[in-house]
Coordinates of N, CA and C in Angstrom, one line a residue:
Chain J
A1 N 17.6 -16.1 9.6 CA 16.7 -15.1 9.2 C 15.3 -15.4 9.8
Q2 N 14.5 -14.4 10.0 CA 13.2 -14.6 10.6 C 12.3 -15.3 9.6
S3 N 11.3 -16.0 10.1 CA 10.2 -16.6 9.3 C 8.9 -16.6 10.0
V4 N 7.9 -16.8 9.2 CA 6.5 -16.8 9.8 C 5.8 -18.0 9.3
T5 N 5.0 -18.7 10.1 CA 4.2 -19.8 9.7 C 2.7 -19.5 10.1
Q6 N 1.8 -19.6 9.1 CA 0.4 -19.5 9.4 C -0.1 -20.9 9.1
P7 N -0.4 -21.7 10.1 CA -0.7 -23.1 9.9 C -2.0 -23.4 9.1
D8 N -3.0 -22.4 9.2 CA -4.3 -22.6 8.6 C -4.4 -21.9 7.3
I9 N -4.5 -22.6 6.2 CA -4.6 -22.0 4.9 C -6.0 -21.3 4.7
H10 N -7.0 -22.0 5.2 CA -8.4 -21.5 5.1 C -9.2 -21.9 6.3
I11 N -10.0 -20.9 6.8 CA -10.8 -21.1 8.0 C -12.2 -20.5 7.6
T12 N -13.2 -21.3 8.0 CA -14.6 -20.9 7.9 C -15.2 -20.7 9.3
V13 N -15.9 -19.6 9.5 CA -16.6 -19.4 10.8 C -18.0 -18.8 10.4
S14 N -18.9 -19.0 11.4 CA -20.2 -18.4 11.2 C -20.2 -17.0 11.7
E15 N -21.0 -16.2 11.1 CA -21.1 -14.8 11.5 C -21.6 -14.7 12.9
G16 N -20.9 -13.9 13.7 CA -21.2 -13.8 15.1 C -20.3 -14.7 16.0
A17 N -19.7 -15.7 15.4 CA -18.8 -16.6 16.2 C -17.5 -15.9 16.4
S18 N -16.7 -16.4 17.4 CA -15.4 -15.9 17.7 C -14.4 -16.5 16.7
L19 N -13.3 -15.8 16.6 CA -12.3 -16.1 15.6 C -10.9 -16.1 16.2
E20 N -10.1 -17.1 15.9 CA -8.6 -17.0 16.2 C -7.8 -17.5 15.0
L21 N -6.9 -16.7 14.5 CA -6.0 -17.0 13.4 C -4.6 -17.2 14.0
R22 N -4.0 -18.3 13.7 CA -2.7 -18.6 14.3 C -1.5 -18.1 13.5
C23 N -0.5 -17.7 14.3 CA 0.7 -17.3 13.6 C 1.9 -17.7 14.6
N24 N 2.8 -18.3 14.0 CA 4.1 -18.7 14.7 C 5.2 -18.1 14.0
Y25 N 6.2 -17.6 14.7 CA 7.3 -17.0 14.1 C 8.6 -17.6 14.6
S26 N 9.6 -17.4 13.8 CA 11.0 -17.8 14.2 C 11.9 -16.7 14.1
Y27 N 12.5 -16.3 15.2 CA 13.4 -15.2 15.2 C 14.2 -15.2 16.5
G28 N 15.5 -14.9 16.5 CA 16.3 -15.0 17.7 C 16.1 -14.0 18.7
A29 N 15.6 -12.9 18.4 CA 15.5 -11.8 19.4 C 14.0 -11.4 19.4
T30 N 13.7 -10.3 20.1 CA 12.3 -9.8 20.2 C 11.9 -9.3 18.8
P31 N 11.0 -9.9 18.2 CA 10.6 -9.4 16.8 C 9.6 -8.3 16.8
Y32 N 9.5 -7.6 15.7 CA 8.4 -6.8 15.4 C 7.3 -7.7 14.8
L33 N 6.1 -7.6 15.2 CA 5.1 -8.5 14.7 C 3.9 -7.7 14.2
F34 N 3.3 -8.2 13.1 CA 2.2 -7.4 12.4 C 1.1 -8.4 12.0
W35 N -0.1 -7.9 11.9 CA -1.1 -8.5 11.2 C -1.7 -7.6 10.1
Y36 N -1.8 -8.1 8.9 CA -2.4 -7.3 7.8 C -3.7 -8.1 7.3
V37 N -4.6 -7.3 6.7 CA -5.8 -7.9 6.1 C -5.8 -7.4 4.6
Q38 N -6.1 -8.4 3.7 CA -6.3 -8.1 2.3 C -7.6 -8.5 1.8
S39 N -8.5 -7.5 1.5 CA -9.8 -7.8 0.9 C -9.6 -8.0 -0.5
P40 N -10.5 -8.8 -1.2 CA -10.4 -9.0 -2.6 C -10.3 -7.7 -3.4
G41 N -9.2 -7.7 -4.2 CA -9.0 -6.5 -5.1 C -8.4 -5.3 -4.4
Q42 N -8.1 -5.5 -3.1 CA -7.5 -4.4 -2.3 C -6.1 -4.7 -1.9
G43 N -5.4 -3.6 -1.5 CA -4.1 -3.8 -1.0 C -4.1 -4.3 0.5
L44 N -3.0 -4.5 1.0 CA -2.9 -4.9 2.4 C -3.2 -3.7 3.4
Q45 N -3.9 -4.0 4.4 CA -4.1 -2.9 5.4 C -3.7 -3.4 6.8
L46 N -3.0 -2.6 7.5 CA -2.4 -3.0 8.8 C -3.6 -3.0 9.8
L47 N -3.7 -4.2 10.5 CA -4.7 -4.3 11.6 C -4.1 -3.9 12.9
L48 N -2.9 -4.4 13.2 CA -2.2 -4.1 14.4 C -0.8 -4.5 14.4
K49 N 0.0 -4.1 15.4 CA 1.4 -4.4 15.4 C 1.9 -4.4 16.8
Y50 N 2.9 -5.2 17.0 CA 3.6 -5.3 18.3 C 5.1 -5.0 18.2
F51 N 5.5 -4.1 19.0 CA 7.0 -3.8 19.0 C 7.5 -4.1 20.4
S52 N 6.8 -3.7 21.4 CA 7.3 -4.0 22.8 C 6.2 -3.7 23.7
G53 N 6.4 -3.9 25.0 CA 5.4 -3.5 26.0 C 4.3 -4.5 26.2
D54 N 3.1 -4.1 26.4 CA 2.0 -4.9 26.7 C 1.8 -6.0 25.6
T55 N 1.7 -7.2 26.0 CA 1.7 -8.3 25.0 C 0.3 -8.5 24.4
L56 N -0.7 -7.8 24.9 CA -2.0 -7.9 24.3 C -2.2 -6.6 23.5
V57 N -2.3 -6.7 22.2 CA -2.4 -5.5 21.4 C -3.8 -5.3 20.8
Q58 N -4.3 -4.1 20.8 CA -5.6 -3.9 20.2 C -5.4 -3.2 18.8
G59 N -6.2 -3.6 17.9 CA -6.1 -3.1 16.6 C -7.4 -2.5 16.1
I60 N -7.5 -2.3 14.8 CA -8.7 -1.7 14.2 C -9.7 -2.8 14.0
K61 N -10.9 -2.4 13.7 CA -12.0 -3.3 13.3 C -12.3 -4.4 14.4
G62 N -11.9 -4.1 15.7 CA -12.3 -5.0 16.8 C -11.3 -6.1 16.9
F63 N -10.2 -6.1 16.2 CA -9.2 -7.2 16.3 C -8.2 -7.0 17.5
E64 N -7.7 -8.1 18.0 CA -6.6 -8.0 19.0 C -5.7 -9.2 18.7
A65 N -4.5 -9.1 19.2 CA -3.5 -10.2 19.1 C -2.7 -10.2 20.4
E66 N -2.2 -11.4 20.7 CA -1.4 -11.6 21.9 C -0.1 -12.2 21.6
F67 N 1.0 -11.5 22.0 CA 2.3 -12.0 21.8 C 2.7 -12.9 22.9
K68 N 3.0 -14.2 22.6 CA 3.4 -15.1 23.6 C 4.8 -15.6 23.2
R69 N 5.8 -15.1 23.9 CA 7.2 -15.4 23.6 C 7.5 -16.9 23.8
S70 N 6.9 -17.4 24.9 CA 7.2 -18.8 25.2 C 6.7 -19.8 24.1
Q71 N 5.7 -19.4 23.4 CA 5.2 -20.2 22.3 C 5.5 -19.7 20.9
S72 N 6.3 -18.6 20.9 CA 6.7 -17.9 19.6 C 5.4 -17.7 18.7
S73 N 4.4 -17.2 19.4 CA 3.1 -17.0 18.7 C 2.6 -15.6 18.8
F74 N 1.8 -15.3 17.8 CA 1.2 -13.9 17.8 C -0.2 -14.1 17.1
N75 N -1.1 -14.7 17.8 CA -2.4 -15.1 17.3 C -3.4 -13.9 17.3
L76 N -4.1 -13.9 16.2 CA -5.1 -12.8 16.0 C -6.5 -13.3 16.5
R77 N -7.2 -12.4 17.2 CA -8.5 -12.8 17.7 C -9.6 -11.7 17.4
K78 N -10.8 -12.2 17.3 CA -11.9 -11.3 17.3 C -13.1 -12.0 18.0
P79 N -13.8 -11.3 18.9 CA -14.9 -12.0 19.6 C -16.1 -12.3 18.8
S80 N -16.4 -11.5 17.8 CA -17.6 -11.7 17.0 C -17.4 -11.3 15.6
V81 N -17.4 -12.3 14.7 CA -17.0 -12.0 13.3 C -18.2 -11.5 12.5
H82 N -17.9 -10.5 11.7 CA -18.9 -9.9 10.8 C -18.6 -10.4 9.4
W83 N -19.7 -10.4 8.5 CA -19.5 -10.9 7.2 C -18.4 -10.1 6.4
S84 N -18.3 -8.8 6.8 CA -17.3 -8.0 6.1 C -15.8 -8.3 6.5
D85 N -15.7 -9.2 7.5 CA -14.3 -9.7 7.8 C -13.8 -10.7 6.9
A86 N -14.6 -11.2 6.0 CA -14.1 -12.2 5.0 C -13.0 -11.6 4.2
A87 N -11.8 -12.2 4.2 CA -10.6 -11.6 3.6 C -9.5 -12.6 3.8
E88 N -8.3 -12.2 3.3 CA -7.1 -12.9 3.5 C -6.3 -12.2 4.6
Y89 N -5.8 -12.9 5.6 CA -5.1 -12.3 6.7 C -3.6 -12.8 6.7
F90 N -2.7 -11.8 6.8 CA -1.3 -12.1 6.8 C -0.6 -11.7 8.1
C91 N 0.1 -12.6 8.6 CA 1.0 -12.3 9.8 C 2.4 -12.0 9.2
A92 N 3.1 -11.1 9.8 CA 4.4 -10.7 9.4 C 5.3 -10.5 10.5
V93 N 6.6 -10.8 10.4 CA 7.6 -10.6 11.4 C 8.7 -9.7 10.8
G94 N 9.1 -8.7 11.6 CA 10.1 -7.8 11.1 C 11.4 -7.8 11.9
A95 N 12.5 -7.6 11.3 CA 13.8 -7.5 11.9 C 14.6 -6.6 11.1
G96 N 15.4 -5.8 11.7 CA 16.3 -5.0 10.9 C 15.5 -3.8 10.3
D97 N 16.1 -3.1 9.5 CA 15.5 -1.8 9.0 C 14.2 -2.0 8.3
N98 N 14.2 -2.8 7.3 CA 13.1 -2.9 6.4 C 12.7 -4.3 6.1
D99 N 13.3 -5.3 6.8 CA 13.2 -6.7 6.5 C 11.9 -7.3 7.1
M100 N 10.8 -7.3 6.4 CA 9.6 -7.8 6.9 C 9.2 -9.1 6.1
R101 N 9.0 -10.2 6.8 CA 8.7 -11.4 6.2 C 7.2 -11.8 6.5
F102 N 6.5 -12.1 5.4 CA 5.1 -12.4 5.6 C 4.9 -13.9 5.6
G103 N 3.8 -14.3 6.3 CA 3.4 -15.7 6.2 C 2.6 -15.8 4.9
A104 N 2.2 -17.1 4.6 CA 1.5 -17.4 3.4 C 0.1 -17.0 3.4
G105 N -0.4 -16.6 4.6 CA -1.8 -16.1 4.7 C -2.8 -17.1 5.1
T106 N -3.9 -16.6 5.7 CA -5.1 -17.5 6.0 C -6.3 -16.8 5.4
R107 N -7.0 -17.6 4.6 CA -8.2 -17.1 4.0 C -9.4 -17.3 4.9
L108 N -10.1 -16.3 5.3 CA -11.3 -16.4 6.1 C -12.5 -16.3 5.3
T109 N -13.4 -17.3 5.5 CA -14.7 -17.3 4.9 C -15.7 -17.2 6.1
V110 N -16.7 -16.3 5.9 CA -17.7 -16.1 7.0 C -19.1 -16.6 6.5
K111 N -19.6 -17.6 7.2 CA -20.9 -18.1 6.8 C -22.0 -17.3 7.4
P112 N -23.1 -17.1 6.6 CA -24.3 -16.3 7.2 C -24.9 -17.0 8.4
Chain B
D1 N -8.7 11.7 -0.9 CA -8.0 11.0 0.2 C -6.6 10.7 -0.3
A2 N -5.6 10.8 0.6 CA -4.3 10.4 0.3 C -4.2 8.9 0.1
M3 N -3.4 8.5 -0.9 CA -3.5 7.1 -1.1 C -2.3 6.7 -2.0
V4 N -2.2 5.3 -2.2 CA -1.2 4.7 -3.1 C -2.0 4.1 -4.2
I5 N -1.6 4.5 -5.4 CA -2.3 4.2 -6.7 C -1.4 3.3 -7.5
Q6 N -1.9 2.3 -8.0 CA -1.2 1.4 -9.0 C -1.9 1.3 -10.3
N7 N -1.1 1.5 -11.3 CA -1.7 1.3 -12.7 C -0.8 0.5 -13.6
P8 N -1.3 -0.3 -14.4 CA -2.7 -0.7 -14.4 C -3.1 -1.7 -13.3
R9 N -4.3 -2.0 -13.1 CA -4.7 -3.0 -12.1 C -4.4 -4.4 -12.7
Y10 N -4.5 -4.5 -14.0 CA -4.3 -5.8 -14.6 C -3.4 -5.6 -15.9
Q11 N -2.4 -6.4 -16.0 CA -1.5 -6.2 -17.1 C -1.2 -7.6 -17.7
V12 N -1.3 -7.6 -19.0 CA -1.0 -8.9 -19.7 C 0.2 -8.6 -20.7
T13 N 1.2 -9.4 -20.6 CA 2.4 -9.2 -21.4 C 2.8 -10.5 -22.0
Q14 N 3.6 -10.4 -23.1 CA 4.1 -11.7 -23.7 C 5.4 -12.1 -23.1
F15 N 5.7 -13.3 -23.2 CA 7.0 -13.9 -22.7 C 8.1 -13.1 -23.4
G16 N 9.0 -12.5 -22.5 CA 10.1 -11.8 -23.1 C 9.9 -10.4 -23.4
K17 N 8.7 -9.9 -23.4 CA 8.4 -8.5 -23.8 C 8.4 -7.6 -22.6
P18 N 9.3 -6.6 -22.6 CA 9.5 -5.7 -21.4 C 8.1 -5.1 -21.0
V19 N 8.0 -5.0 -19.7 CA 6.7 -4.4 -19.2 C 7.1 -3.5 -18.0
T20 N 6.3 -2.4 -17.8 CA 6.5 -1.5 -16.7 C 5.2 -1.3 -15.9
L21 N 5.4 -1.4 -14.6 CA 4.2 -1.2 -13.7 C 4.5 0.1 -13.0
S22 N 3.4 0.8 -12.7 CA 3.5 2.1 -12.2 C 2.8 2.2 -10.8
C23 N 3.5 3.0 -9.9 CA 2.9 3.3 -8.6 C 3.1 4.8 -8.3
S24 N 2.0 5.4 -7.8 CA 2.1 6.8 -7.4 C 1.5 6.9 -6.0
Q25 N 1.9 8.0 -5.3 CA 1.4 8.2 -4.0 C 1.2 9.7 -3.7
T26 N 0.1 9.9 -3.0 CA -0.2 11.3 -2.6 C 0.1 11.6 -1.1
L27 N 0.8 10.6 -0.5 CA 1.1 10.7 1.0 C 2.4 11.5 1.2
N28 N 3.2 11.7 0.2 CA 4.5 12.4 0.3 C 5.4 11.6 1.2
H29 N 5.3 10.3 1.1 CA 6.2 9.5 2.0 C 7.6 9.3 1.3
N30 N 8.6 9.1 2.2 CA 9.9 9.0 1.8 C 10.3 7.7 1.2
V31 N 9.6 6.7 1.6 CA 10.0 5.3 1.2 C 8.9 4.7 0.4
M32 N 9.4 4.0 -0.7 CA 8.5 3.3 -1.6 C 9.0 1.9 -1.8
Y33 N 8.1 0.9 -1.7 CA 8.5 -0.5 -1.8 C 7.8 -1.2 -2.9
W34 N 8.4 -2.2 -3.5 CA 7.8 -3.1 -4.4 C 7.9 -4.6 -3.8
Y35 N 6.7 -5.2 -3.8 CA 6.6 -6.6 -3.4 C 6.0 -7.4 -4.5
Q36 N 6.5 -8.7 -4.6 CA 5.9 -9.7 -5.5 C 5.1 -10.7 -4.7
Q37 N 3.9 -10.9 -5.1 CA 3.0 -11.9 -4.4 C 2.5 -12.9 -5.4
K38 N 3.1 -14.1 -5.4 CA 2.6 -15.2 -6.3 C 1.4 -15.8 -5.6
S39 N 0.6 -16.5 -6.5 CA -0.7 -17.1 -6.1 C -0.5 -17.9 -4.8
S40 N -1.3 -17.7 -3.8 CA -1.3 -18.4 -2.5 C 0.0 -18.4 -1.8
Q41 N 0.8 -17.3 -2.1 CA 2.1 -17.2 -1.3 C 2.1 -15.9 -0.6
A42 N 3.1 -15.7 0.2 CA 3.3 -14.5 1.0 C 3.9 -13.4 0.0
P43 N 3.6 -12.2 0.3 CA 4.3 -11.1 -0.4 C 5.8 -11.1 -0.1
K44 N 6.6 -10.9 -1.1 CA 8.0 -10.9 -1.0 C 8.6 -9.6 -1.4
L45 N 9.4 -9.0 -0.6 CA 10.0 -7.7 -0.9 C 11.0 -7.8 -2.0
L46 N 10.9 -7.0 -3.1 CA 11.9 -7.0 -4.2 C 12.9 -6.0 -3.9
F47 N 12.5 -4.7 -3.7 CA 13.4 -3.6 -3.4 C 12.6 -2.5 -2.8
H48 N 13.4 -1.5 -2.4 CA 12.7 -0.2 -1.9 C 13.6 1.0 -2.2
Y49 N 13.0 2.1 -2.2 CA 13.7 3.4 -2.3 C 13.5 4.2 -1.0
Y50 N 14.6 4.7 -0.5 CA 14.5 5.7 0.6 C 14.9 7.0 -0.1
D51 N 13.9 7.8 -0.4 CA 14.2 9.0 -1.2 C 14.7 8.5 -2.5
K52 N 16.0 8.9 -2.9 CA 16.5 8.5 -4.2 C 17.5 7.2 -4.0
D53 N 17.6 6.8 -2.8 CA 18.5 5.7 -2.5 C 17.8 4.4 -2.8
F54 N 18.4 3.6 -3.7 CA 17.8 2.3 -4.1 C 18.4 1.2 -3.2
N55 N 17.5 0.3 -2.7 CA 17.9 -0.8 -1.9 C 17.4 -2.1 -2.5
N56 N 18.2 -2.9 -3.0 CA 17.8 -4.1 -3.7 C 17.9 -5.3 -2.7
E57 N 16.9 -6.2 -2.7 CA 17.0 -7.4 -1.9 C 18.0 -8.3 -2.6
A58 N 18.7 -9.1 -1.8 CA 19.8 -9.9 -2.3 C 19.3 -10.9 -3.3
D59 N 18.1 -11.4 -3.1 CA 17.7 -12.5 -4.0 C 16.7 -12.0 -5.1
T60 N 16.6 -10.7 -5.3 CA 15.8 -10.2 -6.4 C 16.5 -10.4 -7.7
P61 N 15.9 -11.1 -8.7 CA 16.5 -11.3 -10.0 C 16.9 -10.0 -10.7
D62 N 18.0 -10.1 -11.5 CA 18.4 -8.9 -12.2 C 17.4 -8.5 -13.3
N63 N 16.5 -9.3 -13.6 CA 15.4 -9.1 -14.6 C 14.5 -7.9 -14.1
F64 N 14.5 -7.7 -12.8 CA 13.6 -6.7 -12.2 C 14.5 -5.4 -11.9
Q65 N 14.0 -4.3 -12.4 CA 14.6 -3.0 -12.1 C 13.5 -2.1 -11.6
S66 N 14.0 -0.9 -11.1 CA 13.1 0.0 -10.6 C 13.6 1.4 -10.8
R67 N 12.7 2.4 -11.0 CA 13.0 3.8 -11.1 C 12.1 4.6 -10.2
R68 N 12.7 5.7 -9.7 CA 11.9 6.6 -8.9 C 12.3 8.0 -9.3
P69 N 11.6 8.5 -10.3 CA 12.0 9.9 -10.9 C 11.7 11.0 -9.9
N70 N 10.7 10.9 -9.0 CA 10.4 11.9 -8.1 C 9.7 11.2 -6.8
T71 N 9.4 12.1 -5.9 CA 8.8 11.5 -4.6 C 7.5 10.7 -4.9
S72 N 6.7 11.2 -5.8 CA 5.4 10.6 -6.0 C 5.3 9.3 -6.8
F73 N 6.3 9.1 -7.7 CA 6.2 8.0 -8.6 C 7.3 7.0 -8.4
C74 N 7.0 5.7 -8.6 CA 8.0 4.7 -8.6 C 7.5 3.6 -9.6
F75 N 8.5 3.1 -10.4 CA 8.1 2.2 -11.5 C 8.9 0.9 -11.3
L76 N 8.2 -0.2 -11.7 CA 8.8 -1.5 -11.7 C 9.0 -2.0 -13.1
D77 N 10.2 -2.2 -13.6 CA 10.5 -2.7 -14.9 C 10.9 -4.1 -14.9
I78 N 10.2 -4.9 -15.7 CA 10.6 -6.3 -15.9 C 11.1 -6.4 -17.3
R79 N 12.4 -6.7 -17.4 CA 13.1 -6.5 -18.7 C 12.7 -7.6 -19.7
S80 N 12.6 -8.8 -19.2 CA 12.2 -10.0 -20.0 C 11.4 -10.9 -19.2
P81 N 10.1 -10.7 -19.2 CA 9.2 -11.5 -18.3 C 9.2 -12.9 -18.7
G82 N 9.3 -13.8 -17.7 CA 9.1 -15.2 -17.9 C 7.8 -15.6 -17.3
L83 N 7.4 -16.9 -17.6 CA 6.1 -17.3 -17.1 C 6.1 -17.3 -15.5
G84 N 7.3 -17.5 -15.0 CA 7.4 -17.5 -13.5 C 7.2 -16.1 -12.9
D85 N 7.2 -15.1 -13.7 CA 7.0 -13.7 -13.1 C 5.5 -13.3 -13.0
A86 N 4.7 -14.2 -13.4 CA 3.2 -13.9 -13.3 C 2.9 -13.9 -11.8
A87 N 2.3 -12.7 -11.4 CA 2.1 -12.5 -9.9 C 1.3 -11.3 -9.8
M88 N 1.0 -11.0 -8.5 CA 0.5 -9.7 -8.1 C 1.7 -8.9 -7.6
Y89 N 1.8 -7.7 -8.1 CA 2.9 -6.8 -7.7 C 2.3 -5.6 -6.8
L90 N 2.7 -5.6 -5.6 CA 2.2 -4.6 -4.6 C 3.2 -3.5 -4.4
C91 N 2.7 -2.3 -4.5 CA 3.5 -1.1 -4.1 C 3.1 -0.7 -2.7
A92 N 4.1 -0.2 -1.9 CA 3.8 0.3 -0.6 C 4.6 1.5 -0.3
T93 N 4.2 2.3 0.6 CA 5.0 3.5 1.0 C 5.0 3.6 2.5
S94 N 6.0 4.2 3.0 CA 6.0 4.6 4.4 C 6.7 5.9 4.6
R95 N 6.4 6.6 5.7 CA 6.9 7.9 6.0 C 8.4 7.9 6.2
G96 N 8.9 6.9 6.9 CA 10.3 6.8 7.1 C 10.8 5.4 6.9
G97 N 12.1 5.2 7.1 CA 12.7 3.9 6.9 C 12.5 3.1 8.2
G98 N 12.5 1.8 8.1 CA 12.4 1.0 9.3 C 11.0 0.6 9.6
L99 N 10.9 -0.5 10.3 CA 9.5 -1.1 10.5 C 8.7 -0.4 11.5
L100 N 9.2 0.6 12.2 CA 8.4 1.4 13.1 C 7.4 2.2 12.4
Y101 N 7.7 2.5 11.1 CA 6.8 3.2 10.3 C 5.8 2.3 9.5
E102 N 4.5 2.6 9.6 CA 3.5 1.8 8.9 C 3.7 1.9 7.4
Q103 N 3.5 0.7 6.8 CA 3.5 0.7 5.3 C 2.1 0.7 4.8
Y104 N 1.9 1.6 3.8 CA 0.6 1.7 3.2 C 0.6 1.1 1.8
F105 N -0.3 0.2 1.6 CA -0.2 -0.6 0.3 C -1.2 -0.1 -0.7
G106 N -0.8 -0.2 -2.0 CA -1.7 0.0 -3.1 C -2.5 -1.3 -3.3
P107 N -3.5 -1.2 -4.3 CA -4.3 -2.4 -4.5 C -3.6 -3.5 -5.4
G108 N -2.5 -3.2 -5.9 CA -1.7 -4.2 -6.6 C -2.0 -4.2 -8.1
T109 N -1.0 -4.7 -8.9 CA -1.2 -4.9 -10.3 C -1.0 -6.4 -10.5
R110 N -2.0 -7.0 -11.1 CA -1.9 -8.5 -11.4 C -1.3 -8.6 -12.8
L111 N -0.1 -9.2 -12.9 CA 0.6 -9.4 -14.2 C 0.4 -10.9 -14.6
T112 N -0.1 -11.0 -15.9 CA -0.2 -12.2 -16.6 C 0.9 -12.3 -17.7
V113 N 1.6 -13.4 -17.8 CA 2.6 -13.5 -18.9 C 2.1 -14.7 -19.8
T114 N 2.0 -14.4 -21.1 CA 1.5 -15.4 -22.0 C 2.6 -15.9 -22.9

């Protein structure tokens, strides 16, 4: 079965600094890959997804992610972080009809 | 705005006392999902409905049941909550089945079991 690892439980960055959140997956075939964001008291919101094609995916709120098959990774990046980006970020891998497995999440803190 | 609504946002129940969590949607989506998210853990799919067809995950305990009386509403019933069932319960919807369709999440219901 597919699985996802987010190695960083908590990351702190300064406002305006660049951000990279790591995600590694395990799956035998080409996976469907997702990044979600969860702000306090809110549900999960889809930032971006990869199904096939261009390995660099653009998402909402200025985020992007790159699928690297050789490294089994799908890292999320943003060139300049805003205070409003402070939230929990979840990577997910999908296979099959509705089988989506989430990572444990990375909590992002943004310092002023 | 079209959305996914969960009521209540916070629910406290006693050990062994049945509890029902509610989810409604104005998106007119065919699929509704229930996830369990324990503290500092990943959301875990419990089951989903495609229209009236119920799909249970293999490892979802029998203690958890669900009802979908119509397109708009879906309920999660916990027949005899244990302390280990304390979690955030997330409802989500999608227009169609399969991961090609984006899932839209509600804000969740945080369940406390005393």
